[in-house]
PDB file of C-alpha atoms in Angstrom:
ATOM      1  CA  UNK A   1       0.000   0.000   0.000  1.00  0.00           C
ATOM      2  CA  UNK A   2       3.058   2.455   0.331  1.00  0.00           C
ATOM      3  CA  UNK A   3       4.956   1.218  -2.830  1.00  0.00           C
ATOM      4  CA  UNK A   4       3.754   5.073  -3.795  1.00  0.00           C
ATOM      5  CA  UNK A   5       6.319   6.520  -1.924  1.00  0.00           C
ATOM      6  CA  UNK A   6       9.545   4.852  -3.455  1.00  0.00           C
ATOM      7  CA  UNK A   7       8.750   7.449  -6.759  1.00  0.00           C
ATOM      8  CA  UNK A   8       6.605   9.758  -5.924  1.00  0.00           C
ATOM      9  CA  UNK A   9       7.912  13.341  -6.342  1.00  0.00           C
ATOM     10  CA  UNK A  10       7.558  15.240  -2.882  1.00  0.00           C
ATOM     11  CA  UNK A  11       7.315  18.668  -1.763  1.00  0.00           C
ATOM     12  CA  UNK A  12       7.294  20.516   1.571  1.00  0.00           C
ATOM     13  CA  UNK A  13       3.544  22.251   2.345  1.00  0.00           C
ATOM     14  CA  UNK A  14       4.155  24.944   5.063  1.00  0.00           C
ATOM     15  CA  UNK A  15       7.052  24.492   7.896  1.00  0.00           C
ATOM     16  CA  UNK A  16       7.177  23.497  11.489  1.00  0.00           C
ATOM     17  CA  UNK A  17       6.326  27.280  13.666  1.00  0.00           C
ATOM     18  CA  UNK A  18       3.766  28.147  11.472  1.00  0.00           C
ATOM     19  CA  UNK A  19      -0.392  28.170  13.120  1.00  0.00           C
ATOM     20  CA  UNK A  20      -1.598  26.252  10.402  1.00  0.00           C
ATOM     21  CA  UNK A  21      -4.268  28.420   9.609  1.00  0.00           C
ATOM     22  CA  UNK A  22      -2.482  30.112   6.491  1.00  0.00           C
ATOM     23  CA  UNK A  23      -4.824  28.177   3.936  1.00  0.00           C
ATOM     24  CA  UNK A  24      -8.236  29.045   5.531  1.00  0.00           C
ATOM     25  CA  UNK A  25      -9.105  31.311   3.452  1.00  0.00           C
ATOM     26  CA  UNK A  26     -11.218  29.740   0.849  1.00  0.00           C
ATOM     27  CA  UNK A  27      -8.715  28.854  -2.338  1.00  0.00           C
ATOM     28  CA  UNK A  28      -5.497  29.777  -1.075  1.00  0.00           C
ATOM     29  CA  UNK A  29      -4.347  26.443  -0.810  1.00  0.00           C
ATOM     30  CA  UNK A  30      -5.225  26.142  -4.987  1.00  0.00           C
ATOM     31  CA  UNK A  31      -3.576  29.708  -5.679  1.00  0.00           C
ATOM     32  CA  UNK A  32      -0.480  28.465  -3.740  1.00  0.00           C
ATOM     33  CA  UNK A  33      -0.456  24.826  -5.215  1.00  0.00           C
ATOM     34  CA  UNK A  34      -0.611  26.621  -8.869  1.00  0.00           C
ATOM     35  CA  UNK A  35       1.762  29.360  -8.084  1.00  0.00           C
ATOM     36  CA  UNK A  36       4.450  26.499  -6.792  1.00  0.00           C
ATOM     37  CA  UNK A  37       4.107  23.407  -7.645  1.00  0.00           C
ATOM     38  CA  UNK A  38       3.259  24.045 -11.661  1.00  0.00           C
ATOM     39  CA  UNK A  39       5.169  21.866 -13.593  1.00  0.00           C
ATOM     40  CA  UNK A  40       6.523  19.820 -11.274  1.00  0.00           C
ATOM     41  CA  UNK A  41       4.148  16.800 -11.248  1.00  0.00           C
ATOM     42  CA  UNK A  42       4.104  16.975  -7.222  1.00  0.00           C
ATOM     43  CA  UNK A  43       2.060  13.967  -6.182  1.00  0.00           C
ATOM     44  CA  UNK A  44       3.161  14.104  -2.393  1.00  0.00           C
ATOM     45  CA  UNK A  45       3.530  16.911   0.532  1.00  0.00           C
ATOM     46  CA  UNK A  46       4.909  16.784   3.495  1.00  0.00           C
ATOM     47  CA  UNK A  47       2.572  18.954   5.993  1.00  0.00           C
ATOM     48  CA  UNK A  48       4.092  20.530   8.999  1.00  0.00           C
ATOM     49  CA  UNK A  49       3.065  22.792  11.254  1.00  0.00           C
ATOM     50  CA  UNK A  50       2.697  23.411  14.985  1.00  0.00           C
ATOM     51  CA  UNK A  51       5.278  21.300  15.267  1.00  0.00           C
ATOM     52  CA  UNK A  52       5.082  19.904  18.778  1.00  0.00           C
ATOM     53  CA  UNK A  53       1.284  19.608  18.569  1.00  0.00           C
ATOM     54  CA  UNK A  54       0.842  18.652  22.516  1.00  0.00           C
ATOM     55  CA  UNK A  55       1.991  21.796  23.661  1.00  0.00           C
ATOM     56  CA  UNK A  56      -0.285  23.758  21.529  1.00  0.00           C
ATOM     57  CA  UNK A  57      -3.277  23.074  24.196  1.00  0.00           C
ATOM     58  CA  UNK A  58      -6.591  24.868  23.005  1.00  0.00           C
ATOM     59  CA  UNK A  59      -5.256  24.621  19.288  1.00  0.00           C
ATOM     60  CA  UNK A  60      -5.746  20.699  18.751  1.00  0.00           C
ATOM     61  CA  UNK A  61      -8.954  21.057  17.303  1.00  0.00           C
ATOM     62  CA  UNK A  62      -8.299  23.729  15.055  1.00  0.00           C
ATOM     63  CA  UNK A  63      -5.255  21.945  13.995  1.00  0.00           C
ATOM     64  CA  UNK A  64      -6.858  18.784  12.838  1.00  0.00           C
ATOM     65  CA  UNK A  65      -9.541  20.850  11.445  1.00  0.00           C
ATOM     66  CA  UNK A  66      -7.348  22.392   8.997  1.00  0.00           C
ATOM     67  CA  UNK A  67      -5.532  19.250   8.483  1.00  0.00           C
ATOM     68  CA  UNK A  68      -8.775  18.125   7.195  1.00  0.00           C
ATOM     69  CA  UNK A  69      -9.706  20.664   4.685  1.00  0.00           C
ATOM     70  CA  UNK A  70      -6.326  20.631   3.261  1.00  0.00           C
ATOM     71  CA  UNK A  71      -6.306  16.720   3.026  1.00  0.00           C
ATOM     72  CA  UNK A  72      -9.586  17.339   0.905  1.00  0.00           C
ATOM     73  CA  UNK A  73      -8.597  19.705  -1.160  1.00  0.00           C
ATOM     74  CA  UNK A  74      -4.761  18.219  -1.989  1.00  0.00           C
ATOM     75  CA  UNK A  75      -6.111  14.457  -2.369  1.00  0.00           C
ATOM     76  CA  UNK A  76      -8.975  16.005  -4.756  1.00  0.00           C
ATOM     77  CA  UNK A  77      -6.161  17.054  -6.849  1.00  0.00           C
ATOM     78  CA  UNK A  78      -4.275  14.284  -6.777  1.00  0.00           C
ATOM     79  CA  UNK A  79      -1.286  14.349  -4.013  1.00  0.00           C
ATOM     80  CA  UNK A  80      -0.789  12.554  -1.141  1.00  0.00           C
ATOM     81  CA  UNK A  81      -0.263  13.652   2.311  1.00  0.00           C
ATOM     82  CA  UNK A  82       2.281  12.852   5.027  1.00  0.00           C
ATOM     83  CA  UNK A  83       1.817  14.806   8.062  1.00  0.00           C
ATOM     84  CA  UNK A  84       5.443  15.522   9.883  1.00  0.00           C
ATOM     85  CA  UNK A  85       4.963  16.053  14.016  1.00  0.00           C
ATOM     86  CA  UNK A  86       6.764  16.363  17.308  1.00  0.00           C
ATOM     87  CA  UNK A  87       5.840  13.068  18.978  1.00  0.00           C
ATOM     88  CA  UNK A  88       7.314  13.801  22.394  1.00  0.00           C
ATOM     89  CA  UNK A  89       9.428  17.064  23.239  1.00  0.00           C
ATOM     90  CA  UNK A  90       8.211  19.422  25.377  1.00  0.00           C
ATOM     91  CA  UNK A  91       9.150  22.679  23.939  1.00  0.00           C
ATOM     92  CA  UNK A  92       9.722  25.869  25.860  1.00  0.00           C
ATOM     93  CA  UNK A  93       6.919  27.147  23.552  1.00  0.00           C
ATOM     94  CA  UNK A  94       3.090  27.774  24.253  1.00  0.00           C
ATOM     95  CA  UNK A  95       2.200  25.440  26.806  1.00  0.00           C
ATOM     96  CA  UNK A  96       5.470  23.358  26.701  1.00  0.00           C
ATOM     97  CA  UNK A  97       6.296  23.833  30.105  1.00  0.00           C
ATOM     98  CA  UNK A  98       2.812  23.431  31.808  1.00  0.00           C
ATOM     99  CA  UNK A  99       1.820  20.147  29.991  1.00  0.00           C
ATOM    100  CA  UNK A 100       4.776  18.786  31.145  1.00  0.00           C
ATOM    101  CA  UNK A 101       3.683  19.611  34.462  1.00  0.00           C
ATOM    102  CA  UNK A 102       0.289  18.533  33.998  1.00  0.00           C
ATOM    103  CA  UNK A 103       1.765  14.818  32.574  1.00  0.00           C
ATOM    104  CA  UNK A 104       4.959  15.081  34.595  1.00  0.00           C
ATOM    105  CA  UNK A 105       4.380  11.499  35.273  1.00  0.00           C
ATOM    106  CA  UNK A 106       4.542  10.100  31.595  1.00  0.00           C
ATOM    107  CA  UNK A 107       8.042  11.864  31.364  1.00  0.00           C
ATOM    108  CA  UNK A 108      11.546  10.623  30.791  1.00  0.00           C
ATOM    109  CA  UNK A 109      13.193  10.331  33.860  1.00  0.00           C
ATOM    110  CA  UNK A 110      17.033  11.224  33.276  1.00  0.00           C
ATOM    111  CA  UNK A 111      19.744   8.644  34.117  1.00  0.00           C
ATOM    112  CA  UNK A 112      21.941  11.321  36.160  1.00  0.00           C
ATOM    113  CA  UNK A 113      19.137  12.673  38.364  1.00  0.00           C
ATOM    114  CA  UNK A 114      16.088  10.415  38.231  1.00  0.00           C
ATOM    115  CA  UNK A 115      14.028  13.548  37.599  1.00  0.00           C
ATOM    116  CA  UNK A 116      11.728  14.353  35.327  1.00  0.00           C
ATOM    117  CA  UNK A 117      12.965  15.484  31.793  1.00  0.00           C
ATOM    118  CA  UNK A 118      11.285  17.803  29.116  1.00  0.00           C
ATOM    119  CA  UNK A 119      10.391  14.341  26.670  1.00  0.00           C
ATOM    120  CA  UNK A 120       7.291  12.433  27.396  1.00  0.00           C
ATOM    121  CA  UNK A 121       8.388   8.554  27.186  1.00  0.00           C
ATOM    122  CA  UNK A 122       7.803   6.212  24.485  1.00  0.00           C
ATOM    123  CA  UNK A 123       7.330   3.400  26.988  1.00  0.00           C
ATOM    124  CA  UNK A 124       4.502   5.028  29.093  1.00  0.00           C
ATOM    125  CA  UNK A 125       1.018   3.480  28.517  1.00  0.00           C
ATOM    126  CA  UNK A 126      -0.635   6.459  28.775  1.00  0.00           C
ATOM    127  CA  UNK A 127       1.353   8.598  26.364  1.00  0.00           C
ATOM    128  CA  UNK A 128       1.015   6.056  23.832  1.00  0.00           C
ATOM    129  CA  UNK A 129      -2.416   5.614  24.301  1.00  0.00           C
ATOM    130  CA  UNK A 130      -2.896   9.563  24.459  1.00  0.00           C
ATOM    131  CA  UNK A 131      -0.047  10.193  21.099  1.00  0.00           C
ATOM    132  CA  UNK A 132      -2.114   6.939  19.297  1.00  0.00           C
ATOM    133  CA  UNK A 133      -5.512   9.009  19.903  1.00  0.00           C
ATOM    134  CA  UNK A 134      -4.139  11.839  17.806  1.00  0.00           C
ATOM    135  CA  UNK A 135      -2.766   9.962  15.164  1.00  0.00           C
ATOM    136  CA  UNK A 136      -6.288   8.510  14.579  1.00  0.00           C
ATOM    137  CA  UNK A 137      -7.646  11.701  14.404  1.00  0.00           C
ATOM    138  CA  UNK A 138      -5.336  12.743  11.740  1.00  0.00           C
ATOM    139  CA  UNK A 139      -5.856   9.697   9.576  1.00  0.00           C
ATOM    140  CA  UNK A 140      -9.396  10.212   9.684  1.00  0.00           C
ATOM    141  CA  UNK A 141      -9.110  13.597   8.611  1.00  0.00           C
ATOM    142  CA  UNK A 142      -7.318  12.279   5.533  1.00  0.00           C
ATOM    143  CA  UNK A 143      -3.807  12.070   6.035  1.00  0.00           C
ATOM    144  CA  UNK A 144      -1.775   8.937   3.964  1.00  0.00           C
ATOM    145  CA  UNK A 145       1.118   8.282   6.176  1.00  0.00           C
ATOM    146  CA  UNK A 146       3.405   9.952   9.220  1.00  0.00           C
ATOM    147  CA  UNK A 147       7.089  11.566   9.840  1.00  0.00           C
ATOM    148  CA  UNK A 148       7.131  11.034  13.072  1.00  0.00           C
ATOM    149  CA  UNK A 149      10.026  13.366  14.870  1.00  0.00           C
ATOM    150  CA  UNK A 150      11.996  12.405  18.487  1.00  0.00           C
ATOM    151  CA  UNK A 151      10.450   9.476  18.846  1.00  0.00           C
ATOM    152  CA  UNK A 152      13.481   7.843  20.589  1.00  0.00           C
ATOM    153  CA  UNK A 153      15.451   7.735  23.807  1.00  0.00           C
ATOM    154  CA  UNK A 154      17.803  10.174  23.943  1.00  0.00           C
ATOM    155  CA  UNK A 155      20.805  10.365  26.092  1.00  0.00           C
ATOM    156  CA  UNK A 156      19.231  11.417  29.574  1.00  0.00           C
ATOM    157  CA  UNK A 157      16.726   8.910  29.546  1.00  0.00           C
ATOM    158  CA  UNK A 158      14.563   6.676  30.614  1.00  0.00           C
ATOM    159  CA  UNK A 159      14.717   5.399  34.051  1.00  0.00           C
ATOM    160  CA  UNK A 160      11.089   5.617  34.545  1.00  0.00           C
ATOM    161  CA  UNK A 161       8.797   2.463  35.963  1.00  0.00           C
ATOM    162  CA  UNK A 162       7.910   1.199  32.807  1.00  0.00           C
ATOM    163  CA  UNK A 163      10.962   1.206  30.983  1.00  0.00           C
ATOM    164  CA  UNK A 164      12.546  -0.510  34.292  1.00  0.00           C
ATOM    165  CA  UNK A 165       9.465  -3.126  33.762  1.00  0.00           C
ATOM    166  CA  UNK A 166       9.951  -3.829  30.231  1.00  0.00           C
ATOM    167  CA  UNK A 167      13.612  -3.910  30.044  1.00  0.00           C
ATOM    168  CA  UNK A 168      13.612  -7.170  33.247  1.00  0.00           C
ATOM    169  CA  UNK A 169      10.780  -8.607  31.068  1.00  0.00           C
ATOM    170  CA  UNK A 170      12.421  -8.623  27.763  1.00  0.00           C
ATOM    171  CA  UNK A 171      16.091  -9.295  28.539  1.00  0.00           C
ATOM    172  CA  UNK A 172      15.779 -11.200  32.338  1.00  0.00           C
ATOM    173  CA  UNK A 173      17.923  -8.070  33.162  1.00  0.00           C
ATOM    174  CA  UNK A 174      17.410  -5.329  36.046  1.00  0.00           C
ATOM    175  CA  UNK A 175      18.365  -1.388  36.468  1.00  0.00           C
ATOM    176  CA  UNK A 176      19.969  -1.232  39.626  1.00  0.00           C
ATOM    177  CA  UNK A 177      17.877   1.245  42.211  1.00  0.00           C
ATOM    178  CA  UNK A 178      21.626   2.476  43.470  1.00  0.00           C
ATOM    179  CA  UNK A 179      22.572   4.903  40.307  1.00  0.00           C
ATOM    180  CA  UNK A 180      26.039   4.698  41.736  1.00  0.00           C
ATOM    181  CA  UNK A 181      26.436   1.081  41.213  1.00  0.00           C
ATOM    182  CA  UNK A 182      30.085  -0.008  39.460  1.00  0.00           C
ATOM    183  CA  UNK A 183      28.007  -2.359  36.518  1.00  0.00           C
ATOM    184  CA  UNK A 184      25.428   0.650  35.875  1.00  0.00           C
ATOM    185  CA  UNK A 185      27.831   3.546  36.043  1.00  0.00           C
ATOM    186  CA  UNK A 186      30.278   1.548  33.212  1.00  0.00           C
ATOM    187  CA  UNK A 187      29.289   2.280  29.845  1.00  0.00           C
ATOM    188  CA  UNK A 188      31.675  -0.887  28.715  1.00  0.00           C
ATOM    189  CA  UNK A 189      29.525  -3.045  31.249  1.00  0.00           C
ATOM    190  CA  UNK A 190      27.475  -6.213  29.748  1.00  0.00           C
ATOM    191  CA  UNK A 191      24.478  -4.662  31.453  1.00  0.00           C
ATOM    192  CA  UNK A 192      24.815  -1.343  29.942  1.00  0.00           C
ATOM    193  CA  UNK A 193      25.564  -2.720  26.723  1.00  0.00           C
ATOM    194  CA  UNK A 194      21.846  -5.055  26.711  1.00  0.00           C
ATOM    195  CA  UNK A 195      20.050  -1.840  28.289  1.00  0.00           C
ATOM    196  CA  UNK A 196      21.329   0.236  24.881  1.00  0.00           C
ATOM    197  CA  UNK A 197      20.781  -2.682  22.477  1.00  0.00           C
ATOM    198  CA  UNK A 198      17.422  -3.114  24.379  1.00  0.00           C
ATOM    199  CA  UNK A 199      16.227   0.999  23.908  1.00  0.00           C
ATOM    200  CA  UNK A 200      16.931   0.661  20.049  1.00  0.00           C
ATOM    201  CA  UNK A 201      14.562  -2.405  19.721  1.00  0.00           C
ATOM    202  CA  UNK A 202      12.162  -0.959  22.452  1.00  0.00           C
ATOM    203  CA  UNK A 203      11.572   2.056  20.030  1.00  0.00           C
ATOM    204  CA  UNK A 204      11.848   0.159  16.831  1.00  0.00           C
ATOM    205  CA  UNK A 205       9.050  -2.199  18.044  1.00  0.00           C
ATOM    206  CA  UNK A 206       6.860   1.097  18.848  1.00  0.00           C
ATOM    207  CA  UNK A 207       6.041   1.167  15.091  1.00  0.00           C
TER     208      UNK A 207
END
């Protein structure tokens, strides 16, 4: 169902700060499509916009809203979308900082402090449940197919509950609860070395 995307010819629709309400005026999006893309034989966009979506609280709606009317008008002419997002960063932007508060406990908890970090984490239940929500929403509004940004564990993180859960579960392995322990603290250590190997499958197996 995706062999479309091996040749299709692709163009970027709109970028990642803008409010995505720059093509509600009725026919802009067909002026802009005819001013840009003529001659190019453009049968995919990539849509961004709002990039971190869960800190725009209040602007959800509107967001998938537009993402619908665009959908229509861009698959009525013939082009595929892909919608490009912020699955997990909590941006010191709109309501960044207080959603992270508000959800502090579905947060990366960083391996130097055990504190809560500005990335929600791709192994909490209820932040996949909650991101999975909003992708639904977006493929009902039309969208073909996802670039899906920061989903991954970066360096800080995560030595949260559930990561600590499904890393003994899927290797027979355990964090230690002292973060000054000799095996932990080596980054040469067999346990550190399945706990990496174990994050890059953890977030492949996300898709």
């Amino acid at each position: 169902r995706l062999a479309w995307l091996k040749t299709a010819k692709m163009q970027r629709l709109l970028d990642n700060s803008v409010s995505m309400s720059e093509f509600d005026e009725p026919g802009s999006l067909d002026r802009y499509m005819d001013r840009e893309f003529a001659g190019k034989d453009v049968r995919v966009v990539m849509l961004s916009g709002m990039h971190s979506r869960h800190t725009y609280l209040g602007h959800l709606d509107r967001g998938v809203e537009a993402v619908r009317r665009m959908c229509e008008i861009l698959h009525w002419r013939g082009v595929k979308v892909i919608d490009h997002n912020d699955s997990t960063l909590l941006w010191n932007d709109m309501a960044g900082f207080r959603v992270m508060m508000e959800r502090l406990d579905e947060t990366v908890l960083s391996l130097d402090t055990g504190l809560p970090s500005w990335q929600f984490c791709a192994s909490n239940p209820r932040f996949c449940e909650t991101y999975y929500a909003y992708l639904r929403r977006l493929v009902e509004a039309g969208v073909d197919g996802f670039q899906i940004d920061e989903l991954e564990f970066w360096r800080h993180g995560c030595l949260c509950r559930h990561c600590r859960d499904a890393f003994r579960r899927d290797t027979g392995w355990e964090i230690p609860l002292n973060e000054c322990d000799a095996e932990w603290t080596n980054p040469r250590s067999e346990l550190r070395r399945r706990w990496q190997d174990w994050r890059g499958k953890a977030i492949t197996n996300w898709f």
